[in-house]
Coordinates of C-alpha atoms and ligand atoms in Angstrom, one line a residue:
K1 CA 34.8 -19.7 -118.5
I2 CA 33.4 -23.2 -119.0
K3 CA 31.8 -25.8 -116.7
I4 CA 33.1 -29.2 -116.2
T5 CA 32.4 -32.0 -113.7
I6 CA 35.2 -33.6 -111.7
N7 CA 34.3 -36.4 -109.3
N8 CA 30.6 -35.6 -109.5
R9 CA 31.2 -32.0 -108.6
E10 CA 30.4 -29.2 -111.1
V11 CA 33.3 -26.7 -111.2
E12 CA 34.5 -23.9 -113.4
A13 CA 37.5 -24.0 -115.7
Y14 CA 39.0 -21.9 -118.5
E15 CA 39.2 -22.8 -122.2
G16 CA 42.7 -23.9 -123.0
Q17 CA 43.4 -25.3 -119.5
T18 CA 44.5 -28.9 -119.1
V19 CA 42.5 -31.2 -116.9
L20 CA 45.4 -31.1 -114.4
E21 CA 45.3 -27.3 -114.2
A22 CA 41.6 -27.1 -113.9
A23 CA 41.6 -29.8 -111.2
K24 CA 44.3 -28.0 -109.2
N25 CA 42.5 -24.7 -109.4
N26 CA 39.5 -26.4 -107.8
G27 CA 41.5 -28.0 -105.1
I28 CA 41.5 -31.5 -106.6
H29 CA 44.8 -33.3 -106.5
I30 CA 45.9 -35.6 -109.3
P31 CA 49.3 -37.3 -108.7
T32 CA 52.1 -36.6 -111.2
L33 CA 55.6 -37.7 -111.8
C34 CA 57.2 -36.3 -114.9
Y35 CA 55.2 -33.1 -114.9
L36 CA 56.9 -29.8 -114.0
K37 CA 55.2 -26.6 -114.7
D38 CA 56.8 -24.6 -117.5
V39 CA 59.4 -27.3 -118.0
T40 CA 57.9 -30.6 -118.9
G41 CA 54.4 -31.8 -119.7
T42 CA 54.2 -34.4 -122.4
G43 CA 52.1 -37.0 -120.6
A44 CA 55.1 -39.3 -120.9
C45 CA 54.9 -41.1 -117.5
R46 CA 51.1 -41.6 -117.5
V47 CA 50.9 -41.3 -113.7
C48 CA 48.3 -38.5 -114.0
Q49 CA 45.8 -40.7 -115.9
V50 CA 42.1 -39.9 -115.3
E51 CA 38.9 -41.2 -116.8
V52 CA 37.1 -38.8 -119.2
E53 CA 33.5 -39.7 -120.1
G54 CA 33.3 -40.6 -123.8
A55 CA 37.0 -41.1 -124.3
K56 CA 38.1 -44.6 -125.3
T57 CA 41.3 -44.7 -123.2
L58 CA 42.4 -43.0 -120.0
C59 CA 43.7 -39.5 -120.6
A60 CA 46.9 -37.9 -119.2
A61 CA 45.6 -35.0 -117.2
C62 CA 48.8 -32.9 -117.7
V63 CA 48.2 -32.6 -121.5
Y64 CA 44.5 -33.3 -122.0
P65 CA 42.5 -30.0 -122.6
V66 CA 39.2 -29.4 -120.8
R67 CA 36.0 -28.9 -122.8
D68 CA 32.7 -27.4 -121.8
G69 CA 30.5 -30.1 -120.2
M70 CA 33.4 -32.5 -119.8
V71 CA 32.9 -35.2 -117.1
I72 CA 36.1 -36.4 -115.4
K73 CA 36.7 -39.0 -112.8
T74 CA 40.2 -38.8 -111.2
N75 CA 39.8 -41.7 -108.8
S76 CA 37.7 -44.3 -110.7
Q77 CA 38.8 -47.9 -110.2
R78 CA 40.2 -47.9 -113.7
A79 CA 42.3 -44.8 -113.2
L80 CA 43.6 -45.9 -109.8
D81 CA 44.6 -49.3 -111.1
A82 CA 46.3 -47.9 -114.2
R83 CA 48.2 -45.4 -112.2
R84 CA 49.4 -47.9 -109.7
R85 CA 50.5 -50.2 -112.5
V86 CA 52.6 -47.5 -114.1
V87 CA 54.4 -47.0 -110.9
E88 CA 54.8 -50.7 -110.3
L89 CA 56.5 -50.9 -113.7
I90 CA 58.8 -48.1 -112.9
V91 CA 59.6 -49.7 -109.5
S92 CA 60.3 -53.1 -111.2
N93 CA 63.4 -51.5 -112.9
H94 CA 64.5 -49.5 -109.9
S95 CA 67.3 -50.4 -107.6
K96 CA 65.2 -50.1 -104.4
D97 CA 68.1 -49.8 -102.0
C98 CA 66.0 -47.1 -100.4
L99 CA 67.4 -47.3 -96.9
S100 CA 70.9 -46.3 -98.1
C101 CA 69.7 -43.9 -100.8
I102 CA 70.6 -40.2 -100.7
R103 CA 67.0 -39.4 -101.2
N104 CA 65.6 -41.7 -98.5
T105 CA 62.5 -39.9 -96.9
N106 CA 62.8 -37.2 -99.5
C107 CA 62.0 -39.1 -102.7
E108 CA 59.1 -38.3 -105.0
L109 CA 58.8 -42.0 -106.1
Q110 CA 58.7 -43.2 -102.5
R111 CA 55.9 -40.7 -101.8
L112 CA 54.0 -41.8 -104.9
C113 CA 54.3 -45.5 -104.0
Q114 CA 52.8 -44.7 -100.6
E115 CA 50.1 -42.5 -102.1
L116 CA 49.0 -45.0 -104.7
G117 CA 49.3 -48.0 -102.4
V118 CA 52.1 -49.9 -104.2
R119 CA 52.6 -52.9 -102.0
E120 CA 54.1 -55.7 -104.0
D121 CA 56.9 -56.1 -106.5
A122 CA 54.4 -56.9 -109.2
F123 CA 56.8 -57.1 -112.2
A124 CA 60.0 -58.3 -110.5
G125 CA 62.5 -59.7 -113.0
E126 CA 65.4 -58.6 -115.2
K127 CA 66.8 -55.1 -114.8
S128 CA 68.5 -52.9 -117.3
E129 CA 72.2 -52.4 -117.2
P130 CA 72.9 -49.3 -115.0
T131 CA 75.6 -46.6 -115.4
F132 CA 77.4 -45.1 -112.4
D133 CA 79.2 -41.9 -113.3
T134 CA 81.3 -40.6 -110.4
V135 CA 84.0 -39.0 -112.4
S136 CA 83.1 -35.3 -112.3
P137 CA 83.9 -33.3 -109.2
G138 CA 80.3 -32.3 -108.4
I139 CA 77.7 -34.7 -109.8
V140 CA 77.0 -38.4 -109.6
R141 CA 74.7 -40.1 -112.0
N142 CA 73.2 -43.5 -111.1
T143 CA 70.8 -44.7 -113.7
S144 CA 69.7 -47.7 -111.5
K145 CA 67.4 -45.2 -109.8
C146 CA 66.4 -43.2 -112.9
V147 CA 62.6 -43.2 -113.6
L148 CA 63.0 -41.7 -117.1
C149 CA 60.7 -38.8 -116.2
G150 CA 62.8 -36.4 -118.4
R151 CA 62.7 -33.6 -115.9
C152 CA 66.5 -33.2 -116.0
V153 CA 66.6 -33.5 -119.8
E154 CA 64.2 -30.6 -120.3
T155 CA 65.7 -28.5 -117.5
C156 CA 69.2 -28.7 -119.0
T157 CA 67.8 -27.9 -122.4
K158 CA 65.4 -25.1 -121.5
V159 CA 67.2 -23.5 -118.6
Q160 CA 70.8 -23.8 -119.7
G161 CA 70.3 -24.2 -123.4
L162 CA 72.9 -27.0 -123.2
G163 CA 71.0 -30.3 -123.8
V164 CA 73.7 -32.3 -122.1
L165 CA 71.3 -35.0 -121.1
G166 CA 69.1 -36.9 -123.6
Y167 CA 67.6 -40.4 -124.1
M168 CA 69.7 -43.2 -125.5
N169 CA 68.7 -46.7 -126.6
R170 CA 65.0 -47.8 -126.9
G171 CA 62.5 -49.9 -124.9
F172 CA 63.8 -51.6 -121.8
K173 CA 67.3 -50.3 -122.5
T174 CA 66.3 -46.7 -122.5
K175 CA 68.6 -44.5 -120.5
V176 CA 69.0 -40.8 -119.7
A177 CA 72.6 -39.9 -120.3
P178 CA 75.0 -37.5 -121.9
I179 CA 75.9 -38.4 -125.4
Y180 CA 77.2 -42.0 -125.8
D181 CA 76.7 -42.5 -122.0
K182 CA 79.8 -40.4 -121.4
S183 CA 80.7 -38.9 -118.0
F184 CA 79.6 -35.4 -117.2
D185 CA 83.3 -34.6 -117.1
D186 CA 83.8 -35.5 -120.8
V187 CA 80.9 -33.4 -122.2
N188 CA 79.9 -29.7 -122.1
C189 CA 78.2 -30.0 -118.7
M190 CA 78.7 -26.8 -116.6
Q191 CA 78.1 -28.6 -113.3
C192 CA 75.3 -26.3 -112.3
G193 CA 73.3 -29.1 -110.7
Q194 CA 69.9 -27.8 -111.9
C195 CA 69.3 -31.3 -113.2
I196 CA 69.8 -32.6 -109.6
N197 CA 67.3 -30.1 -108.2
V198 CA 64.5 -31.4 -110.4
C199 CA 65.4 -35.1 -110.2
P200 CA 62.5 -36.8 -108.2
V201 CA 64.8 -39.7 -107.1
G202 CA 68.4 -40.4 -106.3
A203 CA 69.5 -40.8 -109.9
L204 CA 71.4 -37.5 -109.9
H205 CA 73.0 -36.0 -106.8
E206 CA 76.1 -34.2 -105.6
K207 CA 79.3 -35.9 -104.9
E208 CA 79.3 -36.0 -101.1
E209 CA 82.3 -34.8 -99.1
I210 CA 80.9 -35.1 -95.5
H211 CA 83.2 -37.9 -94.6
Y212 CA 86.3 -35.9 -95.4
V213 CA 85.0 -33.1 -93.2
I214 CA 84.3 -35.5 -90.3
E215 CA 87.7 -36.9 -90.7
A216 CA 89.3 -33.5 -90.5
L217 CA 87.2 -32.6 -87.4
N218 CA 88.5 -35.7 -85.7
D219 CA 92.1 -35.1 -86.6
P220 CA 93.8 -33.4 -83.6
Q221 CA 96.4 -32.0 -86.0
K222 CA 93.9 -30.1 -88.1
H223 CA 92.5 -26.6 -87.4
V224 CA 89.2 -26.7 -89.2
V225 CA 87.8 -23.4 -90.4
V226 CA 84.3 -23.2 -92.0
Q227 CA 82.7 -20.5 -94.0
T228 CA 79.1 -20.2 -95.2
A229 CA 77.9 -18.8 -98.5
P230 CA 75.4 -16.0 -98.5
A231 CA 72.6 -18.1 -100.0
V232 CA 72.8 -20.9 -97.5
R233 CA 71.1 -18.9 -94.7
G234 CA 68.0 -18.4 -96.8
A235 CA 67.3 -22.1 -97.4
L236 CA 68.9 -24.3 -94.8
G237 CA 65.9 -24.1 -92.5
E238 CA 63.8 -25.9 -95.2
E239 CA 65.7 -29.0 -94.4
F240 CA 64.4 -28.8 -90.9
G241 CA 60.8 -28.2 -91.9
M242 CA 60.8 -24.4 -91.7
P243 CA 59.0 -22.4 -94.3
I244 CA 60.8 -21.5 -97.5
G245 CA 62.5 -18.1 -97.0
T246 CA 63.1 -18.4 -93.3
R247 CA 66.4 -16.8 -92.5
V248 CA 68.5 -19.0 -90.2
T249 CA 71.9 -17.2 -90.0
G250 CA 72.2 -17.4 -86.2
K251 CA 71.0 -21.0 -85.8
M252 CA 73.3 -22.0 -88.6
V253 CA 76.3 -20.5 -86.9
H254 CA 75.3 -22.1 -83.6
A255 CA 75.0 -25.5 -85.3
L256 CA 78.4 -25.2 -86.9
K257 CA 80.0 -24.4 -83.5
L258 CA 78.3 -27.4 -82.0
V259 CA 79.6 -29.6 -84.8
G260 CA 83.0 -28.6 -83.6
F261 CA 84.5 -26.3 -86.2
D262 CA 87.4 -24.3 -84.7
K263 CA 86.4 -21.1 -86.5
V264 CA 83.1 -20.1 -88.1
Y265 CA 83.3 -17.4 -90.8
D266 CA 81.0 -16.0 -93.3
T267 CA 81.8 -16.0 -97.0
N268 CA 80.3 -12.5 -97.0
F269 CA 83.6 -11.2 -95.8
G270 CA 85.1 -12.8 -99.0
A271 CA 82.3 -11.2 -101.0
D272 CA 83.3 -7.7 -99.6
L273 CA 86.9 -8.4 -100.5
T274 CA 85.8 -9.5 -104.0
I275 CA 83.9 -6.2 -104.4
M276 CA 87.1 -4.3 -103.5
E277 CA 89.2 -6.2 -106.0
E278 CA 86.5 -6.4 -108.7
G279 CA 85.4 -2.8 -108.3
Y280 CA 88.9 -1.5 -108.7
E281 CA 89.5 -3.9 -111.6
F282 CA 86.4 -2.5 -113.3
L283 CA 87.4 1.1 -112.8
N284 CA 90.9 0.3 -114.1
R285 CA 89.4 -1.3 -117.3
L286 CA 87.0 1.7 -117.7
Q287 CA 89.6 4.4 -117.3
N288 CA 92.4 2.6 -119.3
Q289 CA 90.6 1.2 -122.3
G290 CA 90.6 -2.4 -120.8
T291 CA 88.4 -5.2 -122.1
L292 CA 84.7 -4.3 -121.6
P293 CA 82.1 -5.3 -120.8
M294 CA 83.7 -6.9 -117.7
I295 CA 81.7 -9.9 -116.6
T296 CA 81.6 -11.3 -113.0
S297 CA 83.4 -14.6 -112.5
C298 CA 82.2 -15.8 -109.1
S299 CA 79.8 -18.4 -110.3
P300 CA 81.9 -21.4 -111.2
G301 CA 79.2 -23.1 -113.3
W302 CA 79.1 -19.9 -115.4
V303 CA 82.9 -20.0 -115.7
N304 CA 82.7 -23.7 -116.9
Y305 CA 80.1 -22.6 -119.5
V306 CA 82.1 -19.7 -120.9
E307 CA 85.2 -22.0 -121.2
H308 CA 83.2 -24.5 -123.2
E309 CA 80.9 -22.3 -125.2
Y310 CA 82.5 -18.9 -125.5
P311 CA 86.3 -19.3 -125.0
D312 CA 86.8 -16.3 -127.1
L313 CA 85.2 -14.1 -124.4
L314 CA 87.4 -15.3 -121.5
D315 CA 89.2 -11.9 -121.4
H316 CA 85.9 -10.3 -120.5
L317 CA 85.8 -12.3 -117.2
S318 CA 86.9 -10.5 -114.1
T319 CA 90.2 -11.9 -112.9
C320 CA 88.9 -12.1 -109.4
K321 CA 88.6 -15.4 -107.7
S322 CA 85.2 -16.1 -106.2
P323 CA 84.5 -14.9 -102.6
H324 CA 84.9 -18.3 -100.9
M325 CA 88.2 -18.9 -102.7
M326 CA 89.4 -15.5 -101.7
L327 CA 88.5 -16.1 -98.0
G328 CA 90.2 -19.5 -98.3
A329 CA 93.4 -17.8 -99.5
M330 CA 93.2 -15.3 -96.7
V331 CA 92.7 -18.0 -94.1
K332 CA 95.8 -20.0 -95.3
S333 CA 98.0 -16.9 -95.4
V334 CA 97.0 -13.9 -93.2
Y335 CA 95.1 -16.0 -90.6
A336 CA 97.7 -18.7 -90.5
E337 CA 100.4 -16.1 -89.9
A338 CA 98.4 -14.3 -87.3
K339 CA 97.5 -17.4 -85.4
G340 CA 100.9 -19.1 -85.8
I341 CA 99.5 -22.2 -87.5
D342 CA 101.1 -23.9 -90.3
P343 CA 98.8 -23.5 -93.3
R344 CA 99.2 -27.2 -94.1
D345 CA 97.4 -27.9 -90.8
I346 CA 94.5 -25.7 -91.6
Y347 CA 91.5 -27.4 -93.3
V348 CA 89.0 -25.0 -94.9
V349 CA 85.4 -26.1 -95.5
S350 CA 83.0 -24.0 -97.6
I351 CA 79.3 -24.5 -97.2
M352 CA 77.8 -23.6 -100.5
P353 CA 74.5 -23.7 -102.3
C354 CA 76.4 -24.9 -105.3
V355 CA 77.8 -28.2 -106.7
A356 CA 80.2 -26.5 -109.2
K357 CA 82.1 -25.1 -106.2
K358 CA 83.3 -28.6 -105.6
G359 CA 85.2 -28.5 -108.9
E360 CA 86.2 -24.9 -108.5
K361 CA 88.1 -25.5 -105.2
Q362 CA 90.4 -28.0 -106.9
R363 CA 91.2 -26.1 -110.0
T364 CA 94.9 -25.4 -110.4
E365 CA 94.1 -21.9 -111.5
N366 CA 92.9 -21.3 -107.9
K367 CA 96.0 -22.4 -106.2
T368 CA 98.4 -20.0 -104.6
S369 CA 100.6 -22.6 -103.0
P370 CA 101.1 -26.4 -103.3
Y371 CA 97.9 -27.1 -101.3
Q372 CA 94.3 -26.1 -102.0
D373 CA 93.0 -22.9 -100.3
V374 CA 89.6 -24.6 -99.8
D375 CA 89.8 -28.3 -98.9
A376 CA 86.1 -29.4 -98.9
V377 CA 82.8 -28.0 -100.2
L378 CA 79.6 -29.1 -98.7
T379 CA 76.2 -28.3 -100.2
T380 CA 73.4 -26.8 -98.1
R381 CA 71.8 -30.3 -98.2
E382 CA 75.0 -31.9 -97.0
L383 CA 75.3 -29.4 -94.1
A384 CA 71.8 -30.3 -93.0
K385 CA 72.8 -34.0 -93.0
L386 CA 75.9 -33.2 -91.0
I387 CA 73.8 -31.3 -88.4
K388 CA 71.4 -34.2 -88.2
M389 CA 74.2 -36.7 -88.0
F390 CA 75.6 -34.8 -84.9
G391 CA 72.2 -35.0 -83.2
I392 CA 71.6 -31.3 -83.1
N393 CA 68.1 -30.1 -82.6
F394 CA 68.4 -27.3 -85.2
R395 CA 64.9 -25.7 -84.8
D396 CA 65.4 -25.1 -81.1
L397 CA 68.9 -23.6 -81.3
K398 CA 69.5 -20.0 -80.1
D399 CA 71.2 -17.6 -82.5
D400 CA 74.9 -17.3 -82.3
D401 CA 77.4 -14.9 -84.0
F402 CA 80.2 -15.6 -86.4
D403 CA 83.7 -15.5 -84.9
Q404 CA 84.7 -11.9 -84.9
D405 CA 88.5 -11.9 -85.1
L406 CA 90.1 -10.9 -88.4
F407 CA 87.4 -11.8 -90.9
G408 CA 84.2 -11.6 -88.8
E409 CA 82.6 -8.4 -90.1
Y410 CA 80.5 -8.3 -93.2
S411 CA 78.4 -5.8 -95.0
G412 CA 74.9 -6.0 -96.5
A413 CA 76.5 -5.9 -99.9
G414 CA 78.2 -9.2 -99.1
V415 CA 74.9 -10.9 -98.2
I416 CA 73.0 -10.0 -101.3
F417 CA 75.6 -11.7 -103.5
G418 CA 73.5 -14.8 -103.1
A419 CA 70.6 -13.5 -105.2
S420 CA 70.7 -12.6 -108.9
G421 CA 71.7 -8.9 -109.2
G422 CA 73.3 -8.9 -105.8
V423 CA 76.9 -8.9 -107.0
M424 CA 76.1 -6.0 -109.4
E425 CA 74.4 -4.0 -106.7
A426 CA 77.2 -4.6 -104.3
A427 CA 79.7 -3.5 -106.9
L428 CA 77.7 -0.4 -107.7
R429 CA 77.5 0.6 -104.1
T430 CA 81.3 0.8 -104.0
V431 CA 82.1 1.9 -107.6
A432 CA 79.6 4.8 -107.4
D433 CA 81.2 6.1 -104.1
I434 CA 84.7 5.9 -105.7
L435 CA 83.6 7.7 -108.8
A436 CA 81.7 10.3 -106.9
Y437 CA 84.3 10.8 -104.2
E438 CA 81.7 10.7 -101.5
D439 CA 79.6 8.4 -99.3
L440 CA 76.5 8.4 -101.5
S441 CA 73.1 7.9 -99.8
M442 CA 72.0 5.9 -102.9
I443 CA 72.4 2.2 -101.7
D444 CA 69.5 0.4 -103.2
Y445 CA 69.7 -0.4 -106.9
H446 CA 66.2 -1.9 -107.4
A447 CA 66.5 -2.1 -111.2
V448 CA 69.0 -5.0 -111.0
R449 CA 67.0 -7.0 -108.4
G450 CA 64.6 -9.8 -109.0
V451 CA 64.9 -13.5 -109.7
E452 CA 63.5 -13.6 -113.2
G453 CA 64.6 -12.4 -116.6
V454 CA 67.5 -10.2 -117.7
K455 CA 67.7 -6.9 -115.9
E456 CA 69.5 -3.8 -117.1
S457 CA 70.1 -0.3 -115.8
T458 CA 71.8 2.9 -116.8
I459 CA 73.5 4.8 -113.9
K460 CA 74.8 8.3 -114.0
I461 CA 77.5 9.1 -111.6
G462 CA 79.0 12.6 -112.1
E463 CA 80.2 12.7 -115.7
Q464 CA 80.2 9.0 -116.1
T465 CA 77.3 6.9 -117.5
L466 CA 77.4 3.2 -116.7
K467 CA 75.3 0.7 -118.5
V468 CA 75.0 -2.6 -116.7
A469 CA 73.1 -5.9 -117.2
V470 CA 72.3 -8.9 -115.1
A471 CA 71.5 -12.4 -116.3
Q472 CA 71.1 -15.7 -114.6
S473 CA 70.9 -19.1 -116.3
M474 CA 72.6 -19.6 -119.7
T475 CA 69.5 -19.3 -121.9
L476 CA 69.2 -15.7 -120.6
A477 CA 72.9 -15.0 -120.8
K478 CA 73.4 -16.2 -124.3
P479 CA 72.0 -13.2 -126.2
L480 CA 74.2 -10.9 -124.1
L481 CA 77.2 -13.0 -125.0
D482 CA 76.4 -13.1 -128.7
D483 CA 76.2 -9.3 -128.7
I484 CA 79.6 -9.1 -127.1
R485 CA 80.9 -11.6 -129.7
N486 CA 79.4 -9.5 -132.5
G487 CA 80.9 -6.3 -131.1
V488 CA 77.5 -4.7 -130.4
S489 CA 77.1 -5.0 -126.6
P490 CA 76.2 -1.6 -125.1
Y491 CA 77.2 -2.6 -121.6
H492 CA 80.2 -1.8 -119.4
F493 CA 79.6 -4.4 -116.7
I494 CA 77.5 -7.6 -116.7
E495 CA 76.7 -10.0 -113.8
I496 CA 76.1 -13.6 -114.9
M497 CA 75.2 -16.3 -112.5
G498 CA 74.9 -20.0 -113.6
C499 CA 71.6 -20.8 -111.9
P500 CA 68.1 -19.3 -112.4
G501 CA 67.6 -16.7 -109.7
G502 CA 71.3 -16.9 -108.6
C503 CA 72.9 -18.9 -105.8
I504 CA 69.6 -19.0 -103.8
N505 CA 68.5 -21.6 -106.4
G506 CA 71.9 -23.3 -106.7
G507 CA 72.3 -27.0 -107.5
G508 CA 73.1 -27.7 -103.8
Q509 CA 70.1 -26.1 -102.2
P510 CA 67.3 -28.0 -100.5
Y511 CA 65.0 -29.9 -102.9
V512 CA 61.8 -28.0 -103.8
N513 CA 59.5 -30.8 -104.8
A514 CA 57.2 -30.8 -107.8
T515 CA 54.1 -30.1 -105.8
I516 CA 55.6 -26.8 -104.6
R517 CA 57.1 -26.0 -108.0
N518 CA 53.8 -26.7 -109.8
S519 CA 51.8 -24.6 -107.3
G520 CA 53.4 -21.5 -108.7
F521 CA 54.9 -20.4 -105.4
N522 CA 57.9 -18.3 -106.2
F523 CA 60.4 -20.1 -103.9
K524 CA 63.4 -18.2 -105.4
Q525 CA 61.9 -14.9 -104.5
A526 CA 61.1 -16.0 -101.0
R527 CA 64.7 -17.1 -100.5
A528 CA 66.1 -13.9 -102.0
K529 CA 63.9 -11.8 -99.7
A530 CA 65.7 -13.4 -96.7
L531 CA 69.0 -12.0 -98.0
Y532 CA 67.6 -8.5 -98.7
D533 CA 66.1 -8.5 -95.3
E534 CA 69.5 -9.3 -93.7
D535 CA 71.1 -6.6 -95.9
I536 CA 68.8 -3.9 -94.6
S537 CA 69.2 -5.0 -91.0
L538 CA 73.0 -4.4 -91.1
P539 CA 74.8 -1.2 -89.9
V540 CA 77.3 -1.4 -92.8
R541 CA 75.9 -2.0 -96.3
K542 CA 78.8 -1.2 -98.5
S543 CA 81.8 -3.4 -98.9
H544 CA 84.5 -0.7 -98.6
K545 CA 83.0 0.4 -95.3
N546 CA 83.7 -2.9 -93.7
S547 CA 86.4 -2.0 -91.1
Q548 CA 88.1 -5.4 -91.2
I549 CA 88.4 -5.1 -94.9
Q550 CA 90.0 -1.7 -94.5
N551 CA 92.4 -3.2 -91.9
L552 CA 93.3 -6.1 -94.2
Y553 CA 94.4 -3.7 -96.9
K554 CA 96.2 -1.4 -94.4
N555 CA 98.1 -4.2 -92.6
Y556 CA 98.6 -6.8 -95.3
L557 CA 97.4 -6.3 -98.9
G558 CA 98.2 -2.6 -99.4
E559 CA 95.9 -1.3 -102.2
P560 CA 93.2 -3.2 -104.0
N561 CA 94.8 -4.9 -107.1
S562 CA 98.2 -4.6 -105.5
E563 CA 100.8 -7.3 -106.4
K564 CA 100.1 -9.1 -103.2
A565 CA 96.4 -9.0 -103.9
H566 CA 96.9 -10.2 -107.4
H567 CA 98.9 -13.2 -106.2
L568 CA 96.4 -14.3 -103.7
L569 CA 93.0 -13.1 -104.9
H570 CA 93.1 -13.2 -108.7
T571 CA 93.4 -15.9 -111.4
H572 CA 93.1 -16.3 -115.1
Y573 CA 91.0 -18.9 -116.9
T574 CA 92.6 -20.0 -120.2
K575 CA 90.9 -23.2 -121.3
Ligands
HC1_601 FE1 77.3 -17.8 -104.3 FE2 79.4 -16.4 -104.1 S1 77.3 -15.6 -104.1 S2 78.9 -17.7 -105.9 O1 76.1 -17.6 -105.6 O2 80.1 -15.0 -105.2 O3 77.7 -20.7 -104.3 O4 75.5 -17.9 -101.9 O5 79.1 -18.3 -102.0 O6 82.1 -17.7 -103.6 O7 79.8 -14.8 -101.6 C1 77.4 -19.6 -104.3 C2 76.1 -17.9 -102.9 C3 78.7 -17.8 -102.9 C4 81.1 -17.2 -103.8 C5 79.7 -15.4 -102.5
SF4_602 FE1 72.9 -29.8 -117.6 FE2 73.6 -28.4 -115.4 FE3 72.9 -31.0 -115.2 FE4 75.2 -30.4 -116.4 S1 74.7 -30.0 -114.3 S2 73.7 -31.8 -117.1 S3 74.7 -28.5 -117.4 S4 71.6 -29.2 -115.9

């Protein structure tokens, strides 16, 4: 431990800490912009400048190390002026159409301007030529709002190992872009949206589909069915000021009914259906020398990645469509028939924590008829906007239940899909029962839970030993994939999710600002806990015990992996 003085107060710090860390540990706030704990920290933006006694120039607190006896002033006139000037310069090349910006009231630059007292357009003048990329199905890039903080660049490189985004040009013309300023659609972007989640401003955001949904709701010809992904319930409340990790399943359902959807279903039913199909597919591969390890295919960002980076491993992917696509297919076939509605008049909306789902829904590989099985995908953030637009006081809503007819029941296994390891655990709950020919009391597979790192487990069921692994984010998945490629993978079954922590941290989830990220609070774990809490509260916790799933097979699909099931619920990616 060493002693330093910050703002005339002697405090303790540790050797090796930066000024920013030491200040934070002592409750002293220094504003930042480009800094994100464990991701960036190069002092590039200079917003965190402080005065250090004896140093010739101001020092960037996020990189400057503390020394015993150091005297620091975070709010001297010089530091305050320099900081404000940096932000004024950024603002001078910013489009400033704040009122109509997607990040209005939720923008880190806006907050910083307020905090630092930026009041005038001090450097107004020429602006650099912007790029608008609206070509890809999920992500929009608008460089007129970019502040060149580099948070997206580092995230794509460090989390996904892709490095899709980088700096191009120099000086005033500097731009963050995919190579040659190409569209996301023309490079190896997996559409995970992790870059969106760390963008402090409106330079990166999802392609909004709210207006299509409102149009459908107002079309008397359309029967509008909505489904909500497992992870949405663990984060939507944040958009209404509730603490991270608040589970809002009942309020969300109530809000969707008030918005006017004709039917409110849970994607969890689709998740239970996926487990039936994927569980049997796995057993079939296991018992008939099929391609192993089998890898889950429900995360469309991950599917995009494997198509670009490991096309030779495509046969390892489960042929199952993802849960929301399965439920969409069921709505436009079984439901349409049961209700006597022409499937062309049904409009299916999926509320997802994901931006890659926007592209997934329109892939030809997912079509079972001339029309799409899912018509629109809204992110969790878009749903919050829709609820606000409809004047609904979300926080005060009473809990309501999903519609119960046909696809209303879901198991705890379905809910946990939204957290890393959840799909694997859900599959094991069913596969183990089938292999053991009994209703096993073993339900919780703790070894595959958790929002960090790669998890693995060896499970013995009767004579059979299963080796499984779970990875989330592509940097963690890559070594597992290289092992498969090199023929040395020890696993039978692998779950891979595109986003770190799984869907609870998808690219469409509420923004977690830098202050919270830098505080070290594990927001992924808090959101995941909401899902595991719901799992444990449910009477049915295994997908094959869902009585409506059993009825669906009895009355319509026959057996899992039947011809009918294959036609509607499976696909094959061949890029
Ligand atoms: Fe997911 Fe899935 S879990 S992919 O993360 O398999 O998006 O939540 O809806 O489809 O069920 C996302 C979440 C989601 C699908 C399911
Ligand atoms: Fe990189 Fe994902 Fe952003 Fe694409 S969406 S640029 S892969 S972080």
